[in-house]
Amino acid sequence: MSSPHDFDFLHGAWEVHHRRRTAFLDPDSDWEEFPSTAHCRPLFDGAANIDEIDMPHLGTKGLTLRLFDPESGRWSLNWSSSRSGRLFPPVIGGFGDADEQHDGRRDRGEFYGDDTHDGKDVRARFVWSGVSDTSARWEQAFSLDGGETWLTNWIMDFTRPEAGR
């Protein structure tokens, strides 16, 4: 079961290396790579947070609002882009069980939701993994068949800036 402090690792400044498909639904599309920076700050004593990611390569910024629901024990991750100015449908989920901890931290979380992309209904999956104080990985995958098969279309590797280590 998740806890309201699962995303504490994310607070602060990050350098981010992106690798994303040029066409999210095409398994044969090329990958593009680019850097960005991100900053996350806690809200609600850690049971929520907000981050902004600056992606000059794409000419846009992104924002994620994460909220922990104490009744369900799950997180909702709510994404917005400066390009659209709207919140996308949330993905809901959490981090693994207590027996899946490393250094007292659950280091893998999975989050699922329904959305549309290029006019097609998709099931979206976000995975956080390799969580530590100085690094983490986020991956996005879409499914066109209700989650039977997945196509990973975006990977972000987070590292702390040298000055912050």
PDB file of C-alpha atoms in Angstrom:
ATOM      1  CA  MET A   1       0.000   0.000   0.000  1.00  0.00           C
ATOM      2  CA  SER A   2       1.210   3.480  -0.791  1.00  0.00           C
ATOM      3  CA  SER A   3       1.838   6.181   1.767  1.00  0.00           C
ATOM      4  CA  PRO A   4       1.549   9.976   1.723  1.00  0.00           C
ATOM      5  CA  HIS A   5       5.341  10.222   1.583  1.00  0.00           C
ATOM      6  CA  ASP A   6       6.035   7.998  -1.442  1.00  0.00           C
ATOM      7  CA  PHE A   7       7.046  10.990  -3.569  1.00  0.00           C
ATOM      8  CA  ASP A   8       9.265  12.691  -0.965  1.00  0.00           C
ATOM      9  CA  PHE A   9      12.273  11.572  -3.038  1.00  0.00           C
ATOM     10  CA  LEU A  10      11.149  13.883  -5.847  1.00  0.00           C
ATOM     11  CA  HIS A  11      11.246  17.148  -3.890  1.00  0.00           C
ATOM     12  CA  GLY A  12      13.880  19.605  -5.106  1.00  0.00           C
ATOM     13  CA  ALA A  13      15.791  20.258  -8.319  1.00  0.00           C
ATOM     14  CA  TRP A  14      16.506  17.707 -11.063  1.00  0.00           C
ATOM     15  CA  GLU A  15      18.243  17.392 -14.391  1.00  0.00           C
ATOM     16  CA  VAL A  16      16.240  15.175 -16.714  1.00  0.00           C
ATOM     17  CA  HIS A  17      17.290  13.181 -19.754  1.00  0.00           C
ATOM     18  CA  HIS A  18      14.353  12.428 -22.068  1.00  0.00           C
ATOM     19  CA  ARG A  19      14.001   9.687 -24.630  1.00  0.00           C
ATOM     20  CA  ARG A  20      10.664   9.685 -26.442  1.00  0.00           C
ATOM     21  CA  ARG A  21       9.126   8.281 -29.578  1.00  0.00           C
ATOM     22  CA  THR A  22       8.396  10.780 -32.309  1.00  0.00           C
ATOM     23  CA  ALA A  23       5.012   9.049 -32.800  1.00  0.00           C
ATOM     24  CA  PHE A  24       3.629   7.727 -29.499  1.00  0.00           C
ATOM     25  CA  LEU A  25       1.492   4.964 -31.039  1.00  0.00           C
ATOM     26  CA  ASP A  26       3.955   3.754 -33.701  1.00  0.00           C
ATOM     27  CA  PRO A  27       6.359   1.028 -32.509  1.00  0.00           C
ATOM     28  CA  ASP A  28       8.589   1.729 -35.520  1.00  0.00           C
ATOM     29  CA  SER A  29       8.910   5.460 -34.911  1.00  0.00           C
ATOM     30  CA  ASP A  30      12.259   7.043 -34.152  1.00  0.00           C
ATOM     31  CA  TRP A  31      13.360   8.077 -30.693  1.00  0.00           C
ATOM     32  CA  GLU A  32      14.466  11.617 -29.921  1.00  0.00           C
ATOM     33  CA  GLU A  33      16.582  12.584 -26.928  1.00  0.00           C
ATOM     34  CA  PHE A  34      16.885  15.909 -25.133  1.00  0.00           C
ATOM     35  CA  PRO A  35      17.626  17.421 -21.716  1.00  0.00           C
ATOM     36  CA  SER A  36      15.401  19.420 -19.395  1.00  0.00           C
ATOM     37  CA  THR A  37      15.226  20.657 -15.825  1.00  0.00           C
ATOM     38  CA  ALA A  38      12.551  20.076 -13.206  1.00  0.00           C
ATOM     39  CA  HIS A  39      11.705  21.270  -9.719  1.00  0.00           C
ATOM     40  CA  CYS A  40       9.234  19.644  -7.325  1.00  0.00           C
ATOM     41  CA  ARG A  41       7.866  21.037  -4.081  1.00  0.00           C
ATOM     42  CA  PRO A  42       5.755  19.360  -1.402  1.00  0.00           C
ATOM     43  CA  LEU A  43       2.241  20.389  -0.399  1.00  0.00           C
ATOM     44  CA  PHE A  44      -0.131  19.143   2.331  1.00  0.00           C
ATOM     45  CA  ASP A  45       2.811  18.035   4.540  1.00  0.00           C
ATOM     46  CA  GLY A  46       3.981  15.669   1.782  1.00  0.00           C
ATOM     47  CA  ALA A  47       0.604  14.155   0.864  1.00  0.00           C
ATOM     48  CA  ALA A  48       0.699  16.189  -2.362  1.00  0.00           C
ATOM     49  CA  ASN A  49       3.315  17.814  -4.530  1.00  0.00           C
ATOM     50  CA  ILE A  50       3.637  19.854  -7.664  1.00  0.00           C
ATOM     51  CA  ASP A  51       6.459  19.954 -10.156  1.00  0.00           C
ATOM     52  CA  GLU A  52       7.286  21.961 -13.226  1.00  0.00           C
ATOM     53  CA  ILE A  53       9.477  20.605 -15.979  1.00  0.00           C
ATOM     54  CA  ASP A  54      11.045  22.973 -18.529  1.00  0.00           C
ATOM     55  CA  MET A  55      11.587  21.365 -21.945  1.00  0.00           C
ATOM     56  CA  PRO A  56      13.136  24.016 -24.241  1.00  0.00           C
ATOM     57  CA  HIS A  57      13.657  21.400 -26.975  1.00  0.00           C
ATOM     58  CA  LEU A  58       9.870  21.044 -27.252  1.00  0.00           C
ATOM     59  CA  GLY A  59       9.162  24.718 -26.594  1.00  0.00           C
ATOM     60  CA  THR A  60       6.911  23.816 -23.670  1.00  0.00           C
ATOM     61  CA  LYS A  61       6.707  23.314 -19.934  1.00  0.00           C
ATOM     62  CA  GLY A  62       4.821  20.643 -18.063  1.00  0.00           C
ATOM     63  CA  LEU A  63       3.270  20.480 -14.640  1.00  0.00           C
ATOM     64  CA  THR A  64       2.292  17.495 -12.539  1.00  0.00           C
ATOM     65  CA  LEU A  65       0.045  17.712  -9.492  1.00  0.00           C
ATOM     66  CA  ARG A  66       0.215  14.551  -7.367  1.00  0.00           C
ATOM     67  CA  LEU A  67      -2.417  13.969  -4.679  1.00  0.00           C
ATOM     68  CA  PHE A  68      -2.549  11.169  -2.113  1.00  0.00           C
ATOM     69  CA  ASP A  69      -6.032   9.889  -1.240  1.00  0.00           C
ATOM     70  CA  PRO A  70      -5.874   8.585   2.357  1.00  0.00           C
ATOM     71  CA  GLU A  71      -9.153   6.666   1.976  1.00  0.00           C
ATOM     72  CA  SER A  72      -8.032   4.572  -0.998  1.00  0.00           C
ATOM     73  CA  GLY A  73      -4.290   4.662  -0.216  1.00  0.00           C
ATOM     74  CA  ARG A  74      -3.638   5.589  -3.841  1.00  0.00           C
ATOM     75  CA  TRP A  75      -2.140   8.548  -5.677  1.00  0.00           C
ATOM     76  CA  SER A  76      -3.600  10.507  -8.572  1.00  0.00           C
ATOM     77  CA  LEU A  77      -1.073  12.007 -10.984  1.00  0.00           C
ATOM     78  CA  ASN A  78      -2.472  14.937 -12.939  1.00  0.00           C
ATOM     79  CA  TRP A  79      -0.486  16.276 -15.914  1.00  0.00           C
ATOM     80  CA  SER A  80      -0.791  19.572 -17.734  1.00  0.00           C
ATOM     81  CA  SER A  81       1.194  21.147 -20.543  1.00  0.00           C
ATOM     82  CA  SER A  82       1.754  24.849 -21.153  1.00  0.00           C
ATOM     83  CA  ARG A  83       0.874  24.023 -24.756  1.00  0.00           C
ATOM     84  CA  SER A  84      -2.693  22.920 -23.941  1.00  0.00           C
ATOM     85  CA  GLY A  85      -3.345  24.735 -20.657  1.00  0.00           C
ATOM     86  CA  ARG A  86      -5.577  21.909 -19.440  1.00  0.00           C
ATOM     87  CA  LEU A  87      -5.328  18.965 -17.078  1.00  0.00           C
ATOM     88  CA  PHE A  88      -5.197  15.582 -18.765  1.00  0.00           C
ATOM     89  CA  PRO A  89      -7.148  12.706 -17.180  1.00  0.00           C
ATOM     90  CA  PRO A  90      -5.296  11.430 -14.106  1.00  0.00           C
ATOM     91  CA  VAL A  91      -3.479   8.157 -13.739  1.00  0.00           C
ATOM     92  CA  ILE A  92      -4.154   6.399 -10.430  1.00  0.00           C
ATOM     93  CA  GLY A  93      -2.005   3.945  -8.502  1.00  0.00           C
ATOM     94  CA  GLY A  94       0.767   3.570  -6.011  1.00  0.00           C
ATOM     95  CA  PHE A  95       4.040   2.079  -4.942  1.00  0.00           C
ATOM     96  CA  GLY A  96       4.696  -1.564  -4.062  1.00  0.00           C
ATOM     97  CA  ASP A  97       4.166  -3.379  -0.824  1.00  0.00           C
ATOM     98  CA  ALA A  98       6.358  -2.872   2.213  1.00  0.00           C
ATOM     99  CA  ASP A  99       8.294  -6.070   1.376  1.00  0.00           C
ATOM    100  CA  GLU A 100       9.392  -4.441  -1.912  1.00  0.00           C
ATOM    101  CA  GLN A 101      11.437  -1.769  -0.149  1.00  0.00           C
ATOM    102  CA  HIS A 102      15.072  -0.846  -0.667  1.00  0.00           C
ATOM    103  CA  ASP A 103      16.759   1.319   1.959  1.00  0.00           C
ATOM    104  CA  GLY A 104      13.338   1.784   3.600  1.00  0.00           C
ATOM    105  CA  ARG A 105      11.786   3.151   0.396  1.00  0.00           C
ATOM    106  CA  ARG A 106       9.364   1.608  -2.049  1.00  0.00           C
ATOM    107  CA  ASP A 107      11.213   2.062  -5.322  1.00  0.00           C
ATOM    108  CA  ARG A 108       8.596   1.145  -7.937  1.00  0.00           C
ATOM    109  CA  GLY A 109       5.183   2.659  -8.519  1.00  0.00           C
ATOM    110  CA  GLU A 110       2.606   1.966 -11.234  1.00  0.00           C
ATOM    111  CA  PHE A 111      -0.231   4.280 -12.218  1.00  0.00           C
ATOM    112  CA  TYR A 112      -3.004   3.703 -14.791  1.00  0.00           C
ATOM    113  CA  GLY A 113      -5.675   5.783 -16.489  1.00  0.00           C
ATOM    114  CA  ASP A 114      -7.700   6.258 -19.643  1.00  0.00           C
ATOM    115  CA  ASP A 115      -7.031   9.022 -22.164  1.00  0.00           C
ATOM    116  CA  THR A 116      -7.058   9.759 -25.871  1.00  0.00           C
ATOM    117  CA  HIS A 117      -4.100  10.353 -28.165  1.00  0.00           C
ATOM    118  CA  ASP A 118      -4.366  11.364 -31.823  1.00  0.00           C
ATOM    119  CA  GLY A 119      -8.115  10.715 -31.610  1.00  0.00           C
ATOM    120  CA  LYS A 120      -7.701   7.148 -30.321  1.00  0.00           C
ATOM    121  CA  ASP A 121      -8.722   5.848 -26.903  1.00  0.00           C
ATOM    122  CA  VAL A 122      -5.635   4.712 -24.989  1.00  0.00           C
ATOM    123  CA  ARG A 123      -4.925   3.167 -21.637  1.00  0.00           C
ATOM    124  CA  ALA A 124      -1.980   5.041 -20.113  1.00  0.00           C
ATOM    125  CA  ARG A 125       0.590   3.612 -17.704  1.00  0.00           C
ATOM    126  CA  PHE A 126       3.186   5.609 -15.772  1.00  0.00           C
ATOM    127  CA  VAL A 127       5.948   3.689 -13.981  1.00  0.00           C
ATOM    128  CA  TRP A 128       8.356   5.190 -11.458  1.00  0.00           C
ATOM    129  CA  SER A 129      11.367   2.949 -10.753  1.00  0.00           C
ATOM    130  CA  GLY A 130      14.949   2.994  -9.510  1.00  0.00           C
ATOM    131  CA  VAL A 131      14.008   5.559  -6.898  1.00  0.00           C
ATOM    132  CA  SER A 132      16.862   6.955  -4.783  1.00  0.00           C
ATOM    133  CA  ASP A 133      17.904  10.300  -3.333  1.00  0.00           C
ATOM    134  CA  THR A 134      19.899  11.123  -6.470  1.00  0.00           C
ATOM    135  CA  SER A 135      18.104   9.365  -9.331  1.00  0.00           C
ATOM    136  CA  ALA A 136      14.814   7.963 -10.551  1.00  0.00           C
ATOM    137  CA  ARG A 137      13.220   6.811 -13.790  1.00  0.00           C
ATOM    138  CA  TRP A 138       9.760   7.584 -15.162  1.00  0.00           C
ATOM    139  CA  GLU A 139       8.264   5.735 -18.115  1.00  0.00           C
ATOM    140  CA  GLN A 140       5.039   6.268 -20.018  1.00  0.00           C
ATOM    141  CA  ALA A 141       3.394   3.558 -22.102  1.00  0.00           C
ATOM    142  CA  PHE A 142       0.127   3.462 -24.042  1.00  0.00           C
ATOM    143  CA  SER A 143      -2.112   0.508 -24.817  1.00  0.00           C
ATOM    144  CA  LEU A 144      -4.674   0.412 -27.600  1.00  0.00           C
ATOM    145  CA  ASP A 145      -6.117  -2.920 -26.442  1.00  0.00           C
ATOM    146  CA  GLY A 146      -7.159  -2.193 -22.865  1.00  0.00           C
ATOM    147  CA  GLY A 147      -3.820  -3.106 -21.314  1.00  0.00           C
ATOM    148  CA  GLU A 148      -3.130  -6.412 -23.053  1.00  0.00           C
ATOM    149  CA  THR A 149      -0.033  -4.966 -24.758  1.00  0.00           C
ATOM    150  CA  TRP A 150       1.938  -1.791 -24.042  1.00  0.00           C
ATOM    151  CA  LEU A 151       4.112   0.509 -26.134  1.00  0.00           C
ATOM    152  CA  THR A 152       6.588   2.534 -24.102  1.00  0.00           C
ATOM    153  CA  ASN A 153       6.764   5.970 -25.698  1.00  0.00           C
ATOM    154  CA  TRP A 154       8.554   8.221 -23.211  1.00  0.00           C
ATOM    155  CA  ILE A 155      11.357   7.634 -20.694  1.00  0.00           C
ATOM    156  CA  MET A 156      12.776  10.254 -18.363  1.00  0.00           C
ATOM    157  CA  ASP A 157      15.878   9.656 -16.258  1.00  0.00           C
ATOM    158  CA  PHE A 158      16.123  12.061 -13.317  1.00  0.00           C
ATOM    159  CA  THR A 159      19.439  12.954 -11.660  1.00  0.00           C
ATOM    160  CA  ARG A 160      20.298  15.572  -9.086  1.00  0.00           C
ATOM    161  CA  PRO A 161      22.327  18.535 -10.360  1.00  0.00           C
ATOM    162  CA  GLU A 162      25.996  18.299  -9.360  1.00  0.00           C
ATOM    163  CA  ALA A 163      25.696  21.318  -7.051  1.00  0.00           C
ATOM    164  CA  GLY A 164      22.835  19.675  -5.185  1.00  0.00           C
ATOM    165  CA  ARG A 165      24.622  16.385  -4.460  1.00  0.00           C
TER     166      ARG A 165
END
